[in-house]
CSV table of C-alpha atoms in Angstrom, one decimal:
chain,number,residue,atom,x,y,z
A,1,UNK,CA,0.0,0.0,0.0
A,2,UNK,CA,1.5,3.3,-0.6
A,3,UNK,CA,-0.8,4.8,2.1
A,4,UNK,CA,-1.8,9.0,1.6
A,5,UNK,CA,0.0,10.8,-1.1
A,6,UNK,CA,-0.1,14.4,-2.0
A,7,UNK,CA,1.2,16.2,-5.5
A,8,UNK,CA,3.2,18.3,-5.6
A,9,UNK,CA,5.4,18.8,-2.8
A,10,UNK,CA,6.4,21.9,-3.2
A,11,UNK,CA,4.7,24.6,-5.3
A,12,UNK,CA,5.3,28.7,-6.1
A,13,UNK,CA,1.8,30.2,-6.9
A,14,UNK,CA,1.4,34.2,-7.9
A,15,UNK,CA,-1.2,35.8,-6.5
A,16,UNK,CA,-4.6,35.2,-8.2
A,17,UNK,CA,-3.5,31.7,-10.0
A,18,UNK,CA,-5.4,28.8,-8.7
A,19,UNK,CA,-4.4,25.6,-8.4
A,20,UNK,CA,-5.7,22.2,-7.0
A,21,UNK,CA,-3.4,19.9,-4.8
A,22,UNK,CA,-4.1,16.4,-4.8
A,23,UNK,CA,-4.3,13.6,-2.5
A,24,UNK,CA,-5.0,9.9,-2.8
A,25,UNK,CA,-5.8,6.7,-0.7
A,26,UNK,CA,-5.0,3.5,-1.4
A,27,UNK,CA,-6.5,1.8,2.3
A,28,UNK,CA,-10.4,2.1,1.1
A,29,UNK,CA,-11.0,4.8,4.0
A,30,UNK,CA,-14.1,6.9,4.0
A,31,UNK,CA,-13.4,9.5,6.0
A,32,UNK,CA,-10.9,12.2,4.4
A,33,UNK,CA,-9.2,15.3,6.0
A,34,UNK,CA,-7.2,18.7,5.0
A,35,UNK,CA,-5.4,20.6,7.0
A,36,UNK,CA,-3.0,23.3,6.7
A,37,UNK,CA,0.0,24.2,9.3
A,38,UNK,CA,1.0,27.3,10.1
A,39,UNK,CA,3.7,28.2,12.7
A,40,UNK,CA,2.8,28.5,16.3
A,41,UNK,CA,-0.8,27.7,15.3
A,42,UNK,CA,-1.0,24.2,14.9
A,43,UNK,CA,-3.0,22.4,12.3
A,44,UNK,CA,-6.6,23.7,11.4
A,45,UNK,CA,-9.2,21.8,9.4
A,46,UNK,CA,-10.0,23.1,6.3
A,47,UNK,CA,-12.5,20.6,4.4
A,48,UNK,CA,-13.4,17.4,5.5
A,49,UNK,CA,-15.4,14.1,3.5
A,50,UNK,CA,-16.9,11.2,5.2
A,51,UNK,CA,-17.2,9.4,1.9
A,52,UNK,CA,-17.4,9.6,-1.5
A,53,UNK,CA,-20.1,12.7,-2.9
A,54,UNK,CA,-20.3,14.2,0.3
A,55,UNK,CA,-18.2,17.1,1.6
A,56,UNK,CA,-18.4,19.6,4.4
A,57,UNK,CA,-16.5,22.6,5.8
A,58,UNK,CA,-13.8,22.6,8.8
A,59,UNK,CA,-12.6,25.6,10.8
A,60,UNK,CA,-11.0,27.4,8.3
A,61,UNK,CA,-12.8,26.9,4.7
A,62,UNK,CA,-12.5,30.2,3.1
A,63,UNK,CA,-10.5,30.2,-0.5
A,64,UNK,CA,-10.9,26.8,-0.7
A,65,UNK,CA,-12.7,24.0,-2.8
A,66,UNK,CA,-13.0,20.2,-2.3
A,67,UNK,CA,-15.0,17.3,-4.1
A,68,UNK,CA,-14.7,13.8,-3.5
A,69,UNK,CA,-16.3,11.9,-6.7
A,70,UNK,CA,-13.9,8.9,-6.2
A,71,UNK,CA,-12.8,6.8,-2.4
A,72,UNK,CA,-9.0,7.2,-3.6
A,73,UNK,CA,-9.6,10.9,-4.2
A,74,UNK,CA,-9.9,14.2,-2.1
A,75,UNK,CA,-8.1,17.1,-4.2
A,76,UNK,CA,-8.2,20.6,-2.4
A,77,UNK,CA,-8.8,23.8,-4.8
A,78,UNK,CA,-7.1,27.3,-4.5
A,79,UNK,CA,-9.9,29.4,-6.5
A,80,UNK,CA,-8.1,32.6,-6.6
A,81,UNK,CA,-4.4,31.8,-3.9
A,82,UNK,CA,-3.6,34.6,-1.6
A,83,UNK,CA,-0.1,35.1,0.5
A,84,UNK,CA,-2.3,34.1,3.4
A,85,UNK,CA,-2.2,31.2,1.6
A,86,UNK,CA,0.9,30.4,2.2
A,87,UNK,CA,1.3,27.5,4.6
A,88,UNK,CA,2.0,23.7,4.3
A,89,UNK,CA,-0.7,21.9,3.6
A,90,UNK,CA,-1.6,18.0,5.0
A,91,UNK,CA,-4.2,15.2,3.8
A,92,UNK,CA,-5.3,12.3,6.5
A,93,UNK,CA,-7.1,9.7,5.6
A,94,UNK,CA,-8.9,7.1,8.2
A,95,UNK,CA,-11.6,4.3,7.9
A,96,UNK,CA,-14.5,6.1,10.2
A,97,UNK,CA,-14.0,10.1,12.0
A,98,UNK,CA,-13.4,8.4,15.1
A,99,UNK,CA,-10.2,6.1,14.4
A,100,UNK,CA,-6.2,7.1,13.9
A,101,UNK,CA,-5.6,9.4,11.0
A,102,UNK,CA,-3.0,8.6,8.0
A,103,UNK,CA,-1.3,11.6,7.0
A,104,UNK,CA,0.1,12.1,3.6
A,105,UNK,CA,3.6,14.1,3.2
A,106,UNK,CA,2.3,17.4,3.2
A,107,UNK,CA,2.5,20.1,0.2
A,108,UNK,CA,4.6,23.1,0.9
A,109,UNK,CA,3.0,26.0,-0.9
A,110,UNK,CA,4.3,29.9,-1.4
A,111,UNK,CA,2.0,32.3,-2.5
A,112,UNK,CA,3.8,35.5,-3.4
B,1,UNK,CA,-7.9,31.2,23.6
B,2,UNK,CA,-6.1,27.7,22.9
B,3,UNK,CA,-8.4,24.7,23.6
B,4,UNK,CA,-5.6,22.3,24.0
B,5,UNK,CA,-2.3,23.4,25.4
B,6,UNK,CA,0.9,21.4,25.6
B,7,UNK,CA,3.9,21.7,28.0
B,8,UNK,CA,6.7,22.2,28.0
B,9,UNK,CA,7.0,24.0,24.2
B,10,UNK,CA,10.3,22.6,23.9
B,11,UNK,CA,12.1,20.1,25.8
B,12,UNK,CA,15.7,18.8,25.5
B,13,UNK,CA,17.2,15.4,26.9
B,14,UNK,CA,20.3,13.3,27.4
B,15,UNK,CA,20.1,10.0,25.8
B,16,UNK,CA,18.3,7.6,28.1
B,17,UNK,CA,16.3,10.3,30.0
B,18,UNK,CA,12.7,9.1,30.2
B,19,UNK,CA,10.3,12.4,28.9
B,20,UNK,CA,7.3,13.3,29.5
B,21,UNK,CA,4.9,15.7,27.4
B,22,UNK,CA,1.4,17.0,28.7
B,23,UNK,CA,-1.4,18.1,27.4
B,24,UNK,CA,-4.0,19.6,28.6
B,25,UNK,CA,-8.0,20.9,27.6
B,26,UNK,CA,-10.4,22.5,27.6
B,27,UNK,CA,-13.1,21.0,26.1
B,28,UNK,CA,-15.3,17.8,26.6
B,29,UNK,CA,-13.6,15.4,23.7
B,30,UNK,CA,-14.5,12.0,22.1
B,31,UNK,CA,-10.8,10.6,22.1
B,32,UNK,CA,-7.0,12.7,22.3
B,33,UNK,CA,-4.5,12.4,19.6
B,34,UNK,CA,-0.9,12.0,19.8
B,35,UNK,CA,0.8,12.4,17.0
B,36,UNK,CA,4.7,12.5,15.9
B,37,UNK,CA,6.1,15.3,13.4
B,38,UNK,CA,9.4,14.2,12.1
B,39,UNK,CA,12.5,16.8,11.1
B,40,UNK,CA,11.3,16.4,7.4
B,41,UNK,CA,7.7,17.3,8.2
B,42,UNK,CA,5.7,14.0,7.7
B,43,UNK,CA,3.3,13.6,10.6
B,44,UNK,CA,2.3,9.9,12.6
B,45,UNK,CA,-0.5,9.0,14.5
B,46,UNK,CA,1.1,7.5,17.6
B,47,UNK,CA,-1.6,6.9,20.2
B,48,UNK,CA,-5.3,7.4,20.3
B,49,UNK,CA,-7.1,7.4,23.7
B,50,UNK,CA,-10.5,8.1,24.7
B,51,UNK,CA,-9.7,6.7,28.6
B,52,UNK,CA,-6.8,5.2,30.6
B,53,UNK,CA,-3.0,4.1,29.1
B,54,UNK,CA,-2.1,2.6,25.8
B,55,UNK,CA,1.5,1.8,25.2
B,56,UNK,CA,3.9,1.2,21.9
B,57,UNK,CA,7.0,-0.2,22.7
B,58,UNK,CA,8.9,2.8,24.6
B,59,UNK,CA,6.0,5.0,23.9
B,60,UNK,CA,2.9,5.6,27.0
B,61,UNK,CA,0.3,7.4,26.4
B,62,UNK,CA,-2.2,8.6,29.2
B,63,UNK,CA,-5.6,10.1,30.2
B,64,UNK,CA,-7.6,11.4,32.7
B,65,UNK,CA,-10.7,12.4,31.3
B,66,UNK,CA,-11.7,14.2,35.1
B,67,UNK,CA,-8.7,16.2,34.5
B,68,UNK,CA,-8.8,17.0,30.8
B,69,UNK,CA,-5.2,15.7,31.0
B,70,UNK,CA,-3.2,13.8,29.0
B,71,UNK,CA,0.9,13.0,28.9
B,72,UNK,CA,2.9,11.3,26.6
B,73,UNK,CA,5.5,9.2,28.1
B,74,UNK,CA,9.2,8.3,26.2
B,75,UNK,CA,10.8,5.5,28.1
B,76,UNK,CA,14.9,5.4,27.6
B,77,UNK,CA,14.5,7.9,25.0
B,78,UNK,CA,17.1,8.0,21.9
B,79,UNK,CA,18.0,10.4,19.6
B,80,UNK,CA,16.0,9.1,17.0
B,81,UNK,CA,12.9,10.1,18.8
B,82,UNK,CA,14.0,13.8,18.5
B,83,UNK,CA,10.3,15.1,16.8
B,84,UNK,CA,7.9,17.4,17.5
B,85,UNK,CA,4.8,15.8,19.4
B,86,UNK,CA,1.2,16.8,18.7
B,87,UNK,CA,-1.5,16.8,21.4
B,88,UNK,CA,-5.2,16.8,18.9
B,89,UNK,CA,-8.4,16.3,20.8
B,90,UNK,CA,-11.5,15.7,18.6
B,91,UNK,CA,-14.5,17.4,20.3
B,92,UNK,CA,-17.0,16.3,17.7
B,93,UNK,CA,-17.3,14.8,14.1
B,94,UNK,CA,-15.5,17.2,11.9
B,95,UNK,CA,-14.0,19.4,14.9
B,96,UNK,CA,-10.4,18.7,15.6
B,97,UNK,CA,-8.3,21.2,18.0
B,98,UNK,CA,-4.8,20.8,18.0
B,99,UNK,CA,-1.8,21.3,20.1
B,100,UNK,CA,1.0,23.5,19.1
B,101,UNK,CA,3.6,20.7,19.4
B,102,UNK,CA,6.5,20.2,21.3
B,103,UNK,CA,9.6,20.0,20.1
B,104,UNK,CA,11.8,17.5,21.4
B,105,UNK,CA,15.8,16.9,21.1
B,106,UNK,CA,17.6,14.3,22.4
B,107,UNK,CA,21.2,14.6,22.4
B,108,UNK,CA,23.8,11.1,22.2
């Protein structure tokens, strides 16, 4: 199993460009998770699925987009990135809400 | 306001120290997280408790649900557990608070 992965691992976005990282799960969980990390903060919850069509907002949702039309699948859209942006981003994975979390690699993103 | 603070922020030890991180919060929680950060930023799920002890080879991990308490315990720690350690609690489906971390170093 390869577990959680995340494309790309690094990425340099210009203010205004969108983008859409992607993540993937190869353990057949249903519940899927993205955070972001910023320092001294901690991780926040952005978007969150508990299975495949249905998708609901975290803590911090704003500027961001999320489907989930596949299991494997869970990409997170940047509509319009802003420097505030700027943060490194993490997908878990895990088979209900309840049990341990799989976290991908992260994606380091800059937004200048 | 932090709803789940961890102590100490940073913590360094001599090889073979036993460690101990603690976390504590503020709010009524379905199960406490501890997770593992390594140097190159992946992040592990170590322990997930909802009551009592759980332990992983040198790892403990404990709760007092009275106390909104939890500590993370490293028995004969070695330089390889040098990390930061997360503290998450969930408090309901989709709400997840998280500790800051604590960064740990353990010197040969």
């Amino acid at each position: 199993n390869a577990g959680v992965t995340q494309t790309p691992k690094f990425q340099v976005l210009k203010t205004g460009q969108s983008m859409t990282l992607q993540c993937a799960q190869d353990m057949n969980h249903e519940y899927m998770s993205w955070y972001r990390q910023d320092p001294g903060m901690g991780l926040r919850l952005i978007h969150y699925s508990v299975g495949a069509g249905i998708t609901d907002q975290g803590e911090v949702p704003n500027g961001y987009n999320v489907s989930r039309s596949t299991t494997e699948d869970f990409p997170l859209r940047l509509l319009s990135a802003a420097p505030s942006q700027t943060s490194v981003y993490f997908c878990a994975s895990s088979y209900g809400g309840q049990e341990t979390q799989y976290f991908g690699p992260g994606t380091r993103l800059l937004v200048l | 306001k932090n709803e789940v603070e961890q102590s100490p922020q940073n913590l360094t030890a001599q090889e073979g120290e036993f460690i101990t991180i603690n976390c504590s919060y503020s709010v009524g929680i379905s199960a406490l997280h501890w997770l593992q950060q390594h140097p190159g930023g992946g992040i592990v799920s170590l322990f997930m408790l909802s009551s009592g002890k759980k332990k992983h080879g040198r790892l403990i991990a404990t709760i007092n649900i009275q106390e909104k308490h939890s500590s993370l315990h490293i028995t004969a720690s070695h330089p390889r557990d040098s990390a930061v350690y997360i503290c998450a609690v969930r408090v309901n489906f989709n709400k997840f608070y998280f500790g800051s971390g604590t960064k740990l170093n353990v010197k040969p």
